[in-house]
CSV table of C-alpha atoms and ligand atoms in Angstrom, one decimal:
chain,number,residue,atom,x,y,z
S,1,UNK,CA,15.5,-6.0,-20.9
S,2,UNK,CA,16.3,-8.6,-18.6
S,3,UNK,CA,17.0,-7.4,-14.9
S,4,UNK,CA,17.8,-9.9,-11.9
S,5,UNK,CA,17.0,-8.4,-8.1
S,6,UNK,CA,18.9,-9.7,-6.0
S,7,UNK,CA,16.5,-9.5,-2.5
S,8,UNK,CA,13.6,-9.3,-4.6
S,9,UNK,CA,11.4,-10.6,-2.3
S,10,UNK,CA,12.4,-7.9,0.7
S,11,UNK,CA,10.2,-4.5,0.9
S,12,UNK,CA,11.9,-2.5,-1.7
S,13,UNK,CA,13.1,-5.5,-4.2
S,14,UNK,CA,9.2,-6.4,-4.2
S,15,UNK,CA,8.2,-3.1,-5.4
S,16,UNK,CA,11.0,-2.8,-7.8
S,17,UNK,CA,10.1,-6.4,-9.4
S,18,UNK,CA,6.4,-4.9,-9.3
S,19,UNK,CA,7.7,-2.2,-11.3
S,20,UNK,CA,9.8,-3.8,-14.0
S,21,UNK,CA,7.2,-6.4,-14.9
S,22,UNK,CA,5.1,-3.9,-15.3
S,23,UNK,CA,7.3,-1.6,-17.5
S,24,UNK,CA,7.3,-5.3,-19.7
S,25,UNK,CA,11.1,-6.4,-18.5
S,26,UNK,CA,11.5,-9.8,-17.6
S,27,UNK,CA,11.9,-9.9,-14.0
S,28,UNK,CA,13.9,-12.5,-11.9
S,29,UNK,CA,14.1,-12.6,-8.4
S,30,UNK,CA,16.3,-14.6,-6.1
S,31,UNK,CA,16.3,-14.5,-2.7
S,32,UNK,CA,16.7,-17.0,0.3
S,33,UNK,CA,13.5,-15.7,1.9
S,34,UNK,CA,15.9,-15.3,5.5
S,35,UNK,CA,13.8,-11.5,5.6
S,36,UNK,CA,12.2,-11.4,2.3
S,37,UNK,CA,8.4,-12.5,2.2
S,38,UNK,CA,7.4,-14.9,-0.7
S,39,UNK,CA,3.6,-13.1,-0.4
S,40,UNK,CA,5.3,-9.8,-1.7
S,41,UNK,CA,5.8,-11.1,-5.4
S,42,UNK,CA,3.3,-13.9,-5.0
S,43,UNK,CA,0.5,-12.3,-7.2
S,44,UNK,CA,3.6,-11.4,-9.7
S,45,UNK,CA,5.1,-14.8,-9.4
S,46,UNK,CA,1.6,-16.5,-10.2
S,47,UNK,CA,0.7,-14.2,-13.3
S,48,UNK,CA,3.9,-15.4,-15.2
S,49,UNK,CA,5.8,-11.6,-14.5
S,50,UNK,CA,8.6,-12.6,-12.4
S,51,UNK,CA,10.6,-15.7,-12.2
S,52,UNK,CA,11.8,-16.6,-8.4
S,53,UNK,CA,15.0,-18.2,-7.5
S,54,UNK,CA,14.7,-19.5,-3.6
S,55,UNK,CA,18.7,-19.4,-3.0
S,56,UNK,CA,21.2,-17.2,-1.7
S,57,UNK,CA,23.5,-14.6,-2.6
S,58,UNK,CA,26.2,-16.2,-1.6
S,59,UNK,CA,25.9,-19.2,-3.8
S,60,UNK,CA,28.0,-18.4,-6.6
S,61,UNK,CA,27.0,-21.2,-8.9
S,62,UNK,CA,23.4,-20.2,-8.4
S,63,UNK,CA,24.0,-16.3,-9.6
S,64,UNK,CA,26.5,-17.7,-12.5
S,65,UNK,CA,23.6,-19.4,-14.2
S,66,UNK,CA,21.1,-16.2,-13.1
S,67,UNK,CA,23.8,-13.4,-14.0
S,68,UNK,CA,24.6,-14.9,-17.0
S,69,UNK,CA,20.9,-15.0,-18.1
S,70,UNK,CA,20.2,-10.8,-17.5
S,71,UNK,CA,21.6,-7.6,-18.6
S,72,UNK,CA,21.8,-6.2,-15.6
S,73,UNK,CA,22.0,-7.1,-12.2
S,74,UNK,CA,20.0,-4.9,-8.8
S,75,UNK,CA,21.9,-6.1,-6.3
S,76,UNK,CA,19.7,-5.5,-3.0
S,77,UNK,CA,20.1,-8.3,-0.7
S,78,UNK,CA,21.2,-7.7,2.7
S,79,UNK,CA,21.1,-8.0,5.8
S,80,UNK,CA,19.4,-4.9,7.6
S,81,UNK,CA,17.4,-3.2,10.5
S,82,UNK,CA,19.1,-2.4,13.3
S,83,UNK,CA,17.5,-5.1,15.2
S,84,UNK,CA,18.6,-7.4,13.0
S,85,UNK,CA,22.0,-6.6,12.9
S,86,UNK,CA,22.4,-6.4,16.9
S,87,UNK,CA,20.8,-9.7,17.1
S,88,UNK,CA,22.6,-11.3,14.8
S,89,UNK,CA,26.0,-9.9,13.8
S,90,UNK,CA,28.0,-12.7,11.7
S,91,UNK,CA,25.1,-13.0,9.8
S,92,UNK,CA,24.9,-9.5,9.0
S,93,UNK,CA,28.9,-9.0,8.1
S,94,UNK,CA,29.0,-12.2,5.9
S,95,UNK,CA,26.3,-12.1,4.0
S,96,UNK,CA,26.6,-8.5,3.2
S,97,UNK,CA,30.2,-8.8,1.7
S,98,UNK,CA,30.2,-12.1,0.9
S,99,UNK,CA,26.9,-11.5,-1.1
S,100,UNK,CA,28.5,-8.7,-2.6
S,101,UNK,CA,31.9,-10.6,-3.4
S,102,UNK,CA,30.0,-13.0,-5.5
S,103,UNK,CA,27.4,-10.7,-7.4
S,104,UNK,CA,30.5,-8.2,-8.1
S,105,UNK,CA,32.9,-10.8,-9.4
S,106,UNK,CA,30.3,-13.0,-11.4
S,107,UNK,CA,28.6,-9.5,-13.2
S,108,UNK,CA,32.4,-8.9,-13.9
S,109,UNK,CA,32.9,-11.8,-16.0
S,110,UNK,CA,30.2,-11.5,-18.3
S,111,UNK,CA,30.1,-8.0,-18.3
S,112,UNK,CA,27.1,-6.7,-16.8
S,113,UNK,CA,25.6,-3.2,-15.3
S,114,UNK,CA,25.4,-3.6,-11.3
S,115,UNK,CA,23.3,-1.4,-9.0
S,116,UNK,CA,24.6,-1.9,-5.3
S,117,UNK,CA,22.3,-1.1,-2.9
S,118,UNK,CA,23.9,1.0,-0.1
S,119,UNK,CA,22.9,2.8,2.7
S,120,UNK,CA,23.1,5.8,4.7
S,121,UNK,CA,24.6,4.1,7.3
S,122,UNK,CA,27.8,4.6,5.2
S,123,UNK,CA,28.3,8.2,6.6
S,124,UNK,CA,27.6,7.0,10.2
S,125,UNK,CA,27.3,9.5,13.1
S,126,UNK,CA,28.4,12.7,10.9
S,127,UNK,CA,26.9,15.5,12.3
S,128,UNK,CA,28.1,17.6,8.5
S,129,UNK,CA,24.5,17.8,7.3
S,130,UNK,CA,23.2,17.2,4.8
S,131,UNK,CA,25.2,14.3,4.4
S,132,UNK,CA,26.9,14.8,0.5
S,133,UNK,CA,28.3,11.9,-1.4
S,134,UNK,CA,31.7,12.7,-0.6
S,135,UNK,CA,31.4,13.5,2.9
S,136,UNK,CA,33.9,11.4,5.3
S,137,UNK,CA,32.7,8.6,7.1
S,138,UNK,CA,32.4,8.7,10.7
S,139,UNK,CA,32.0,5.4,12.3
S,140,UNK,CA,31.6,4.4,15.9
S,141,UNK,CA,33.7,1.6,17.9
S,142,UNK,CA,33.9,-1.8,16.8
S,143,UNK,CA,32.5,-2.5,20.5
S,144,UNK,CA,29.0,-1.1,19.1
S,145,UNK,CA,27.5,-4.0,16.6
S,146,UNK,CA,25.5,-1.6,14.8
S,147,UNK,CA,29.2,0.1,13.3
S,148,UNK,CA,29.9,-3.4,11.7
S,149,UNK,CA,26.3,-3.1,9.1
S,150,UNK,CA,27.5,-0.1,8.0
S,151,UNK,CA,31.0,-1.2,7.9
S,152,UNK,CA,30.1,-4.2,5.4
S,153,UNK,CA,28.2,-1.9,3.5
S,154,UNK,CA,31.0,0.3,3.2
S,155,UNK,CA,33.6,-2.4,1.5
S,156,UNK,CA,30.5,-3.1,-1.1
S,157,UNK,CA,30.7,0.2,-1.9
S,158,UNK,CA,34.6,0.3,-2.1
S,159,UNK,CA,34.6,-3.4,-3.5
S,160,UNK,CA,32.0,-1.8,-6.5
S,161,UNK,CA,34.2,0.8,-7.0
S,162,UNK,CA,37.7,-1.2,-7.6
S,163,UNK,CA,35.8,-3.1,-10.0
S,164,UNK,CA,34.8,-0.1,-11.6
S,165,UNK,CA,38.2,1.1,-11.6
S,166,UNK,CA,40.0,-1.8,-12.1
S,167,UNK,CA,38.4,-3.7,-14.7
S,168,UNK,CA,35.8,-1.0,-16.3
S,169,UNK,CA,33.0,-3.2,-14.8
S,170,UNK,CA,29.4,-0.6,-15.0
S,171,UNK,CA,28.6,-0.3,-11.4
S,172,UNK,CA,26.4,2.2,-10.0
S,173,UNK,CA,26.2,2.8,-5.7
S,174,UNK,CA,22.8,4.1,-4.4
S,175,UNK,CA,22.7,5.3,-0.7
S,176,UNK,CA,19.8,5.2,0.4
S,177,UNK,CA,18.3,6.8,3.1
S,178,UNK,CA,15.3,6.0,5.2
S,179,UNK,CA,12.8,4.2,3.1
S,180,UNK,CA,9.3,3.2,3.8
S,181,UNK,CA,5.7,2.2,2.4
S,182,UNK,CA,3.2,-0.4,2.2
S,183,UNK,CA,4.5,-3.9,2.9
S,184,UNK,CA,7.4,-2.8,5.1
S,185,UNK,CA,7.5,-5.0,8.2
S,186,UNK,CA,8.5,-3.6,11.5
S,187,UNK,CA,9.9,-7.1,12.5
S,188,UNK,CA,13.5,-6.3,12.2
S,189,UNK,CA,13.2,-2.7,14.1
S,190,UNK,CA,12.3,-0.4,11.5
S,191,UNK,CA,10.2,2.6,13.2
S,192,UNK,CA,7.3,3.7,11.2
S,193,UNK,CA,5.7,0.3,10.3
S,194,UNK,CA,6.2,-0.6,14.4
S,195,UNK,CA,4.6,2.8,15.6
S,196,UNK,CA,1.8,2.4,13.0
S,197,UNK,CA,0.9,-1.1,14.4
S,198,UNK,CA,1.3,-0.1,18.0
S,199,UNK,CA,-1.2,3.0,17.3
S,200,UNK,CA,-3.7,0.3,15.7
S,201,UNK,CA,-3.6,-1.5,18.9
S,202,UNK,CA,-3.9,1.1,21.2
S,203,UNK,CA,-0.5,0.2,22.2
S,204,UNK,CA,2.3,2.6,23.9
S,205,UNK,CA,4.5,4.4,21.0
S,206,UNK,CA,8.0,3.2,21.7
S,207,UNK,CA,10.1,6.1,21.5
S,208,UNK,CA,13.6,5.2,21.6
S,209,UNK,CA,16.0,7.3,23.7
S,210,UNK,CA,14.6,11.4,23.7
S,211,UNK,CA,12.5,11.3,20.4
S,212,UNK,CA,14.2,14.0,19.1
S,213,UNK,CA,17.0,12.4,16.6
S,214,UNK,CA,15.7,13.1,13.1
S,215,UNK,CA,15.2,11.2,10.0
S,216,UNK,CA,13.4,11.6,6.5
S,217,UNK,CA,11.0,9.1,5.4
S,218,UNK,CA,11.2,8.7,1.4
S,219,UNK,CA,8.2,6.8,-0.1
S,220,UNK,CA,9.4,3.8,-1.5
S,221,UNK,CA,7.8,4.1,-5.3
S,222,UNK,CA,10.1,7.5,-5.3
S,223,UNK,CA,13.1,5.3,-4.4
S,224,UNK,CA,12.6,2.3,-7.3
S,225,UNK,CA,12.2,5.5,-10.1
S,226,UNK,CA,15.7,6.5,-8.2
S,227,UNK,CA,17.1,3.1,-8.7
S,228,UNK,CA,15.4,2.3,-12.4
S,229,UNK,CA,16.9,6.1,-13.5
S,230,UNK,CA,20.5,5.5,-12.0
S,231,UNK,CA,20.6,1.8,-14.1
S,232,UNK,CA,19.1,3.3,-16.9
S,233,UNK,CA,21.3,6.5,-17.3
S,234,UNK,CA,24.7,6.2,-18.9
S,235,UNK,CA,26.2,9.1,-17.1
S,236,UNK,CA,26.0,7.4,-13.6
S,237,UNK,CA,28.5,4.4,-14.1
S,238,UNK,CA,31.4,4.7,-11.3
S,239,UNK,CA,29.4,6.8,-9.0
S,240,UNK,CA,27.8,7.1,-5.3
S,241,UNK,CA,24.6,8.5,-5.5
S,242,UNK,CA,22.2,9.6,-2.3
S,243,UNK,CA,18.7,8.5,-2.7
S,244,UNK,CA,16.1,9.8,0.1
S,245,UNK,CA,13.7,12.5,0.9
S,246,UNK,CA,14.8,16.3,2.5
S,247,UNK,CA,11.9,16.2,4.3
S,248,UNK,CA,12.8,15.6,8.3
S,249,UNK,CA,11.1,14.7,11.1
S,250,UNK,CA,11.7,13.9,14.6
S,251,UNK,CA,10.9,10.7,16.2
S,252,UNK,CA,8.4,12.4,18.4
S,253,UNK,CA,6.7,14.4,15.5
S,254,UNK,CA,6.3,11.2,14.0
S,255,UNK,CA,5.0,9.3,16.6
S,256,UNK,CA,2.5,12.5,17.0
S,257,UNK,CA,1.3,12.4,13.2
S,258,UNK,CA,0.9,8.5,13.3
S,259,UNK,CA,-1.6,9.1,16.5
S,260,UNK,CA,-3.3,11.4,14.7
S,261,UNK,CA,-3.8,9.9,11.4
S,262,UNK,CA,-4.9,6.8,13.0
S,263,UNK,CA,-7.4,8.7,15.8
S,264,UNK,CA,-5.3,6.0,18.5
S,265,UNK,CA,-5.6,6.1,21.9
S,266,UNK,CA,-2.1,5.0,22.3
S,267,UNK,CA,0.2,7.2,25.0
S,268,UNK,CA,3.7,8.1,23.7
S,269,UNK,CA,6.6,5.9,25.3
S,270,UNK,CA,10.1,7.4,25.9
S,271,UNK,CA,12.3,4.2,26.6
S,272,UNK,CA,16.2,3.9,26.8
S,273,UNK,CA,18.1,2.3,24.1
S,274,UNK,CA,19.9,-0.5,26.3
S,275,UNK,CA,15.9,-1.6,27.1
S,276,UNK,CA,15.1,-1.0,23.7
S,277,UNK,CA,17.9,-3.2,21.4
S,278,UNK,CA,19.2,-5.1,25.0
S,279,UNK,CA,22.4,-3.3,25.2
S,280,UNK,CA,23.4,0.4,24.2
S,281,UNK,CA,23.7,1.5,21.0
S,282,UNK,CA,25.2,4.4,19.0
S,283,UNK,CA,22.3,6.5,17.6
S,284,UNK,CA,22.4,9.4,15.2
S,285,UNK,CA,20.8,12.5,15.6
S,286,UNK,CA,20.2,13.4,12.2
S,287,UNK,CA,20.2,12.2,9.1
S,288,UNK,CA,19.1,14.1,6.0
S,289,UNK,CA,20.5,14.0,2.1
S,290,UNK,CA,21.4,16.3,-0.2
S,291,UNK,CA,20.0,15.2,-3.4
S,292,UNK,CA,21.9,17.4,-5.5
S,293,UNK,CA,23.8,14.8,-7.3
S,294,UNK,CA,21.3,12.5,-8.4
S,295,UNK,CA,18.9,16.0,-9.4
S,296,UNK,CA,21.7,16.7,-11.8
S,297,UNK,CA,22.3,13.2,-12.6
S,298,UNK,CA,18.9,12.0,-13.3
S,299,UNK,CA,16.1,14.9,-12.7
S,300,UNK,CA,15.3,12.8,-9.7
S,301,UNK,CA,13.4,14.0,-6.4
S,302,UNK,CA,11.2,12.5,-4.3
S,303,UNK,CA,7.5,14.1,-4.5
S,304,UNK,CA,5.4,12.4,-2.0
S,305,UNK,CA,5.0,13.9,1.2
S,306,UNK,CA,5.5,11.5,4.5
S,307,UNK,CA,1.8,12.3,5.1
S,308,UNK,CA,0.8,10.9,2.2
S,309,UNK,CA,3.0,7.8,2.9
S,310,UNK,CA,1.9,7.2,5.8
S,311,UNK,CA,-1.6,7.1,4.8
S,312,UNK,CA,-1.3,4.5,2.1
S,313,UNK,CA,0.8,2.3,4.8
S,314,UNK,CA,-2.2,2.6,7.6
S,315,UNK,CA,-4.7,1.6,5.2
S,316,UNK,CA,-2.3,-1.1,4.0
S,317,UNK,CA,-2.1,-2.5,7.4
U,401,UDP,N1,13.0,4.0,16.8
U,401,UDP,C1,12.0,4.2,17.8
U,401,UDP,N2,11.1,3.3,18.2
U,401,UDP,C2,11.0,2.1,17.5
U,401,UDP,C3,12.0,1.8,16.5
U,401,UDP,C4,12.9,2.8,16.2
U,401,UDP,O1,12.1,5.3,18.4
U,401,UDP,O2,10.2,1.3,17.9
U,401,UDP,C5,13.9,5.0,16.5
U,401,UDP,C6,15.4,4.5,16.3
U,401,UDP,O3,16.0,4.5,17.5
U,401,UDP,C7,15.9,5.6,15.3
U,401,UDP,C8,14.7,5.9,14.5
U,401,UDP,O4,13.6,5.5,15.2
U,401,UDP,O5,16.3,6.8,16.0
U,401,UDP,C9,14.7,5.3,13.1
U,401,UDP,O6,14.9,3.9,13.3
U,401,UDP,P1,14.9,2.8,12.2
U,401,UDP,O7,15.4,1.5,12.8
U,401,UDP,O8,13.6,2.8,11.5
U,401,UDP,O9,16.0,3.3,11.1
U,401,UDP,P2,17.5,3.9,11.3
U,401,UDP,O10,17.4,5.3,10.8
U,401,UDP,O11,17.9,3.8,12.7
U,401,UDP,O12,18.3,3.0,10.4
């Protein structure tokens, strides 16, 4: 099977590619390297596994020629991490739906199976938990930048859907929830790559606001099984599947067990979120799955514990 990742070069597209190629599917990657890392698919790149296209999303002549070539079409390139998306907001909004607009339209026309990449963002600052597929969204003002990522993300998922309604096109929507594992970068805000770093360095753990908001920290080889078993399956055309890990954790626990697994000397941090992103922000206090859909789906659950994660991403580092 042919498969094109879209984003291939990010953190989760790389592991994905890593993945296919070695499941013996051709692999092509294109991605315009704007948060991507070339290094990630480098060694896969150089031992004739994956094919890389250095281009946008957006370009729709590029993904014609791609789309055209593969069966089926991961579509995970975005723009995301919260620090990203408050530092640059046009970015954010046209690249996610324009990206989406052209992979959506293009699979359409020669008739192939798309997996959009979503996020948990979608079900915003909900307090209903666990979040479940069809769950309302609960989105803050437009005043708050952070609204407008998961905004974009939410037209993908209802632009996916029309096609899927409209035209019969075989599109499959993964939420996913917190995600993390070797090779993530905490450049663009994300939490446990930044607090592993600071611990190796001794440095103060930057606990935004109290440290008690929650999250669940899904390995990311769970989540490309997730993704591979929702393309591969022919039950889960048309649907909105949560992909993430039950197991929570506060901010503060987590900056406790990375100080701890590291043996750092680093002091714990509690600092405001207008210091932290350079103006206030809507935060959620929890955010945790159900997986029931995709169990029943697919037989899918994740299996590593965050300890274990965390430990392959410390001696990673
Ligand atoms: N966070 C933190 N310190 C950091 C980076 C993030 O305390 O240096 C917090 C952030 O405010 C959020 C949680 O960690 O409550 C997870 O942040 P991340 O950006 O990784 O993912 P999110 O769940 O917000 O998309």
């Amino acid at each position: 099977m042919k498969a094109l990742i879209t984003g291939g070069a990010g953190f989760i597209g790389s592991h994905l590619a890593e993945r296919l190629a070695c499941d013996s599917h051709d692999v092509v990657v294109v991605d315009d390297l704007s948060t991507g890392r070339f290094e990630n698919i480098a060694e896969l790149v150089k031992a004739g596994k994956v094919e890389f296209v250095r281009d946008s999303v957006r370009n729709s002549e590029t993904m014609h020629i791609l789309i055209q070539r593969c069966e089926v079409v991961y579509h995970l390139a975005a723009a995301v991490g919260v620090q990203l998306i408050v530092d640059r907001p046009v970015h954010t909004i046209e690249t996610n739906i324009h990206g989406t607009e052209v992979v959506l339209e293009t699979a359409n026309k020669f008739g192939r199976k798309v997996l959009i990449a979503s996020t948990s963002e979608v079900y915003g600052k909900s307090e209903k938990v666990p979040f479940k597929e069809d769950d309302d969204t609960v989105l803050g003002s437009t005043r708050f930048s952070r609204w407008s990522y998961a905004c974009s993300k939410a037209i993908d998922e209802f632009l996916a859907l029309a096609y899927h309604d409209q035209y019969g096109l075989d599109v499959v929507i993964a939420r996913l929830f917190n995600t993390i594992g070797p090779r993530q970068t905490g450049q663009y805000g994300m939490v446990v790559p930044r607090f592993i770093q600071q611990a190796l360095r001794n440095e103060p753990i930057t606990i935004y606001g109290t440290g008690k908001q929650s999250r669940c920290f899904c390995y990311v080889g769970d989540v490309v099984e997730a993704l591979i078993g929702l393309m591969d399956s022919n039950a889960t055309s048309g649907g909105v599947f949560n992909v993430g890990s039950t197991e929570e954790v506060t901010i503060e626990q987590l900056a406790d067990r990375v100080i701890e697994l590291t043996k750092s000397k680093s002091e714990k941090r509690f600092v405001p979120y207008e210091q932290a992103y350079g103006k206030a922000i809507d935060d959620m206090l929890r955010r945790l799955p159900s997986i029931s859909k995709i169990k029943a789906a697919i037989e899918w659950e994740s299996n590593r514990s965050l300890e274990e994660t965390l430990g392959s991403m410390f001696k990673d580092m």
